[in-house]
Amino acid sequence: DSGVTQTPKHLITATGQRVTLRCSPRSGDLSVYWYQQSLDQGLQFLIQYYNGEERAKGNILERFSAQQFPDLHSELNLSSLELGDSALYFCASSVGGSGGRNEQFFGPGTRLTVL
Amino acid sequence: AQSVTQPDIHITVSEGASLELRCNYSYGATPYLFWYVQSPGQGLQLLLKYFSGDTLVQGIKGFEAEFKRSQSSFNLRKPSVHWSDAAEYFCAVGEQTGANNLFFGTGTRLTVIP
């Protein structure tokens, strides 16, 4: 158990809908990362927040957005869902937010299925 | 731009045999290098990491990896594979400066046969 929790574990929805994925980082970690794992794209970095502020952005679609709240939990919002958004979404957390040496601890993921 | 290549999509080894999983990276400077393992239905677990210094690094579960700058490689090895090692293995690159996000390879699925 990494100490990172993600809810829900599974999510099934229809095209065009909007969903929210939630992540609670390990106690003491200030940085949260979101990754998408799909069959055709592999594991891709989406976005990072550090202590409530956006720190880095990767291949995140405009239909997707995220935020980190004062209690440091984070939410990833996916809207106007398409079939291709079906994937496993991971959250990770680390103590620091930059410099590359901060080990990231991954949650178990949320599996999103868009029908 | 950073990139990571894992040329082997799937590897099958017999239990007790040795294992080597290949990883090549492309990065402007010396990167930070990581190996993660993903068991079915699980998140990613860090096996080992390289930042600097000794190019042979030891990790958990009996794994080790060797950084070879001349070959831009960071191959993962284990002398004797156990059935519980069956999983997907990901090599990743991190930047020394700036953001802390990781760039992952496409993964290698390991099957262990008795």
Coordinates of C-alpha atoms in Angstrom, one line a residue:
Chain A
D1 CA 0.0 0.0 0.0
S2 CA 1.6 3.2 -1.2
G3 CA -0.5 5.5 1.0
V4 CA -2.1 7.2 -2.1
T5 CA -5.8 6.6 -2.4
Q6 CA -8.0 7.0 -5.5
T7 CA -11.7 6.9 -5.9
P8 CA -13.6 5.5 -7.5
K9 CA -11.9 2.3 -8.5
H10 CA -14.0 1.8 -11.5
L11 CA -16.2 4.2 -13.5
I12 CA -18.4 3.4 -16.4
T13 CA -20.1 6.3 -18.3
A14 CA -21.3 7.3 -21.7
T15 CA -19.8 9.5 -24.4
G16 CA -20.4 13.2 -23.8
Q17 CA -20.6 12.9 -20.1
R18 CA -18.4 14.5 -17.4
V19 CA -16.7 12.6 -14.5
T20 CA -14.5 13.5 -11.6
L21 CA -11.7 11.4 -10.3
R22 CA -10.4 12.0 -6.8
C23 CA -6.9 11.5 -5.3
S24 CA -5.6 11.8 -1.7
P25 CA -1.8 12.0 -1.5
R26 CA 0.3 10.4 1.1
S27 CA 0.4 12.2 4.4
G28 CA 3.1 14.9 4.1
D29 CA 3.3 14.9 0.3
L30 CA 2.7 18.3 -1.2
S31 CA 2.8 17.3 -4.9
V32 CA 0.2 15.4 -6.9
Y33 CA 0.6 14.1 -10.4
W34 CA -1.9 12.6 -12.8
Y35 CA -1.0 10.0 -15.4
Q36 CA -3.1 8.3 -18.1
Q37 CA -2.4 4.7 -19.1
S38 CA -4.0 3.5 -22.3
L39 CA -3.3 0.7 -24.7
D40 CA -2.4 3.0 -27.6
Q41 CA -0.6 5.8 -25.7
G42 CA 1.0 4.0 -22.9
L43 CA 1.7 5.8 -19.6
Q44 CA 1.5 9.6 -20.1
F45 CA 2.0 12.4 -17.7
L46 CA -1.0 14.7 -17.7
I47 CA -0.5 17.4 -15.0
Q48 CA 1.2 18.2 -11.7
Y49 CA 0.2 20.3 -8.8
Y50 CA 2.4 21.4 -5.9
N51 CA 0.8 22.8 -2.8
G52 CA -2.3 24.0 -4.6
E53 CA -0.7 25.4 -7.7
E54 CA -0.2 24.0 -11.1
R55 CA 3.5 23.1 -11.5
A56 CA 3.8 21.2 -14.9
K57 CA 1.5 20.3 -17.7
G58 CA 2.0 17.3 -20.0
N59 CA -0.3 15.9 -22.7
I60 CA -3.5 16.9 -21.1
L61 CA -6.5 17.6 -23.4
E62 CA -8.4 20.9 -23.1
R63 CA -11.5 18.9 -22.1
F64 CA -9.6 17.8 -19.0
S65 CA -8.8 19.9 -16.0
A66 CA -7.5 19.4 -12.5
Q67 CA -7.1 21.1 -9.2
Q68 CA -5.5 20.6 -5.8
F69 CA -7.4 21.7 -2.8
P70 CA -6.1 23.3 0.5
D71 CA -6.2 19.8 2.2
L72 CA -3.9 18.7 -0.7
H73 CA -6.3 16.2 -2.2
S74 CA -6.7 16.6 -6.0
E75 CA -9.5 16.1 -8.5
L76 CA -9.2 15.4 -12.2
N77 CA -12.2 16.5 -14.2
L78 CA -12.9 14.9 -17.6
S79 CA -15.6 16.3 -19.7
S80 CA -17.2 15.7 -23.1
L81 CA -16.0 12.2 -22.8
E82 CA -15.0 10.2 -25.9
L83 CA -14.5 6.5 -26.4
G84 CA -10.8 7.1 -26.6
D85 CA -10.7 8.5 -23.1
S86 CA -11.2 5.0 -21.7
A87 CA -8.0 4.3 -19.7
L88 CA -6.5 3.8 -16.3
Y89 CA -5.9 7.1 -14.6
F90 CA -3.2 7.1 -12.0
C91 CA -2.5 9.6 -9.3
A92 CA 0.9 9.8 -7.7
S93 CA 2.3 12.0 -5.0
S94 CA 5.7 13.1 -3.7
V95 CA 7.1 15.3 -1.0
G96 CA 8.7 17.9 -3.3
G97 CA 7.6 19.3 -6.6
S98 CA 10.8 19.8 -8.6
G99 CA 14.3 18.6 -9.3
G100 CA 13.6 15.0 -10.3
R101 CA 14.8 13.4 -7.1
N102 CA 11.4 13.2 -5.4
E103 CA 10.2 9.7 -5.5
Q104 CA 6.6 9.4 -6.7
F105 CA 4.2 7.0 -5.0
F106 CA 1.4 5.8 -7.1
G107 CA -2.2 5.0 -6.2
P108 CA -4.0 2.0 -7.5
G109 CA -5.7 3.9 -10.3
T110 CA -9.2 4.6 -11.5
R111 CA -10.3 2.6 -14.5
L112 CA -12.6 4.7 -16.7
T113 CA -14.7 3.0 -19.4
V114 CA -16.6 5.2 -21.8
L115 CA -19.4 3.5 -23.7
Chain B
A1 CA 12.8 16.0 -25.8
Q2 CA 13.0 13.1 -23.5
S3 CA 12.1 9.6 -24.6
V4 CA 12.4 6.1 -23.3
T5 CA 12.5 2.9 -25.4
Q6 CA 11.8 -0.5 -24.1
P7 CA 12.3 -2.7 -27.2
D8 CA 10.9 -5.9 -25.7
I9 CA 7.1 -5.9 -25.5
H10 CA 6.9 -9.3 -23.9
I11 CA 9.5 -11.6 -22.4
T12 CA 9.0 -15.2 -21.1
V13 CA 11.5 -16.8 -18.8
S14 CA 11.6 -20.0 -16.8
E15 CA 11.4 -19.7 -13.0
G16 CA 15.0 -19.7 -11.7
A17 CA 16.5 -18.3 -14.9
S18 CA 18.2 -14.9 -15.1
L19 CA 16.4 -11.9 -16.5
E20 CA 17.5 -8.8 -18.3
L21 CA 15.0 -6.1 -19.4
R22 CA 16.3 -3.5 -21.7
C23 CA 15.8 0.3 -21.5
N24 CA 17.3 3.0 -23.7
Y25 CA 16.7 6.7 -23.1
S26 CA 17.1 9.9 -25.0
Y27 CA 17.9 13.0 -23.0
G28 CA 20.1 16.1 -23.3
A29 CA 21.9 15.5 -20.1
T30 CA 22.3 12.7 -17.6
P31 CA 18.8 11.9 -16.6
Y32 CA 17.4 10.5 -13.4
L33 CA 16.4 6.9 -14.2
F34 CA 13.8 4.7 -12.6
W35 CA 12.3 1.2 -12.9
Y36 CA 8.7 0.6 -11.8
V37 CA 6.8 -2.6 -11.6
Q38 CA 3.0 -2.9 -12.1
S39 CA 1.3 -6.1 -11.0
P40 CA -2.2 -6.9 -12.4
G41 CA -4.8 -4.6 -11.0
Q42 CA -2.2 -2.7 -9.0
G43 CA -0.5 0.7 -9.2
L44 CA 3.2 1.2 -9.9
Q45 CA 5.8 0.3 -7.4
L46 CA 9.3 1.7 -7.5
L47 CA 12.0 -1.0 -7.9
L48 CA 15.1 1.2 -8.1
K49 CA 16.4 4.6 -9.1
Y50 CA 19.6 6.1 -10.4
F51 CA 20.6 9.7 -9.8
S52 CA 24.4 9.8 -9.8
G53 CA 27.4 7.9 -8.6
D54 CA 27.8 4.2 -8.7
T55 CA 26.4 3.0 -12.0
L56 CA 25.2 -0.3 -10.6
V57 CA 22.2 0.3 -8.4
Q58 CA 20.4 -2.2 -6.2
G59 CA 16.7 -2.3 -5.7
I60 CA 14.0 -4.2 -4.0
K61 CA 13.0 -7.8 -4.6
G62 CA 16.6 -8.7 -5.7
F63 CA 16.6 -6.5 -8.8
E64 CA 19.5 -4.4 -10.0
A65 CA 20.1 -2.1 -12.9
E66 CA 23.2 -0.7 -14.6
F67 CA 23.5 2.8 -16.1
K68 CA 25.7 2.9 -19.1
R69 CA 26.1 6.4 -20.4
S70 CA 27.9 5.4 -23.6
Q71 CA 24.9 3.2 -24.6
S72 CA 22.2 5.5 -23.1
S73 CA 20.9 2.4 -21.4
F74 CA 19.6 1.4 -18.0
N75 CA 18.9 -2.3 -18.1
L76 CA 17.2 -4.1 -15.3
R77 CA 18.5 -7.5 -14.2
K78 CA 17.7 -10.3 -11.8
P79 CA 19.8 -13.4 -11.4
S80 CA 17.0 -15.8 -10.6
V81 CA 13.4 -15.1 -11.4
H82 CA 10.5 -16.1 -9.1
W83 CA 7.0 -16.8 -10.3
S84 CA 5.8 -13.7 -8.3
D85 CA 8.0 -11.5 -10.6
A86 CA 5.4 -11.9 -13.4
A87 CA 4.2 -8.3 -14.0
E88 CA 4.7 -5.4 -16.3
Y89 CA 7.9 -3.4 -16.0
F90 CA 8.3 0.3 -16.8
C91 CA 11.5 2.2 -17.3
A92 CA 11.1 6.0 -16.7
V93 CA 13.2 9.1 -17.1
G94 CA 13.0 12.2 -14.8
E95 CA 14.5 15.6 -15.3
Q96 CA 17.2 17.0 -13.1
T97 CA 15.8 20.5 -13.2
G98 CA 12.3 21.9 -13.5
A99 CA 9.3 19.7 -13.0
N100 CA 9.3 16.4 -11.3
N101 CA 7.2 14.5 -13.8
L102 CA 8.3 11.2 -15.3
F103 CA 8.5 10.0 -18.9
F104 CA 7.7 6.3 -19.2
G105 CA 8.6 3.7 -21.7
T106 CA 5.9 1.4 -23.2
G107 CA 6.6 -1.3 -20.7
T108 CA 7.7 -5.0 -20.9
R109 CA 5.4 -7.7 -19.9
L110 CA 7.2 -10.5 -18.1
T111 CA 5.7 -14.0 -18.0
V112 CA 7.3 -16.6 -15.8
I113 CA 6.8 -20.3 -16.6
P114 CA 7.4 -23.1 -14.1

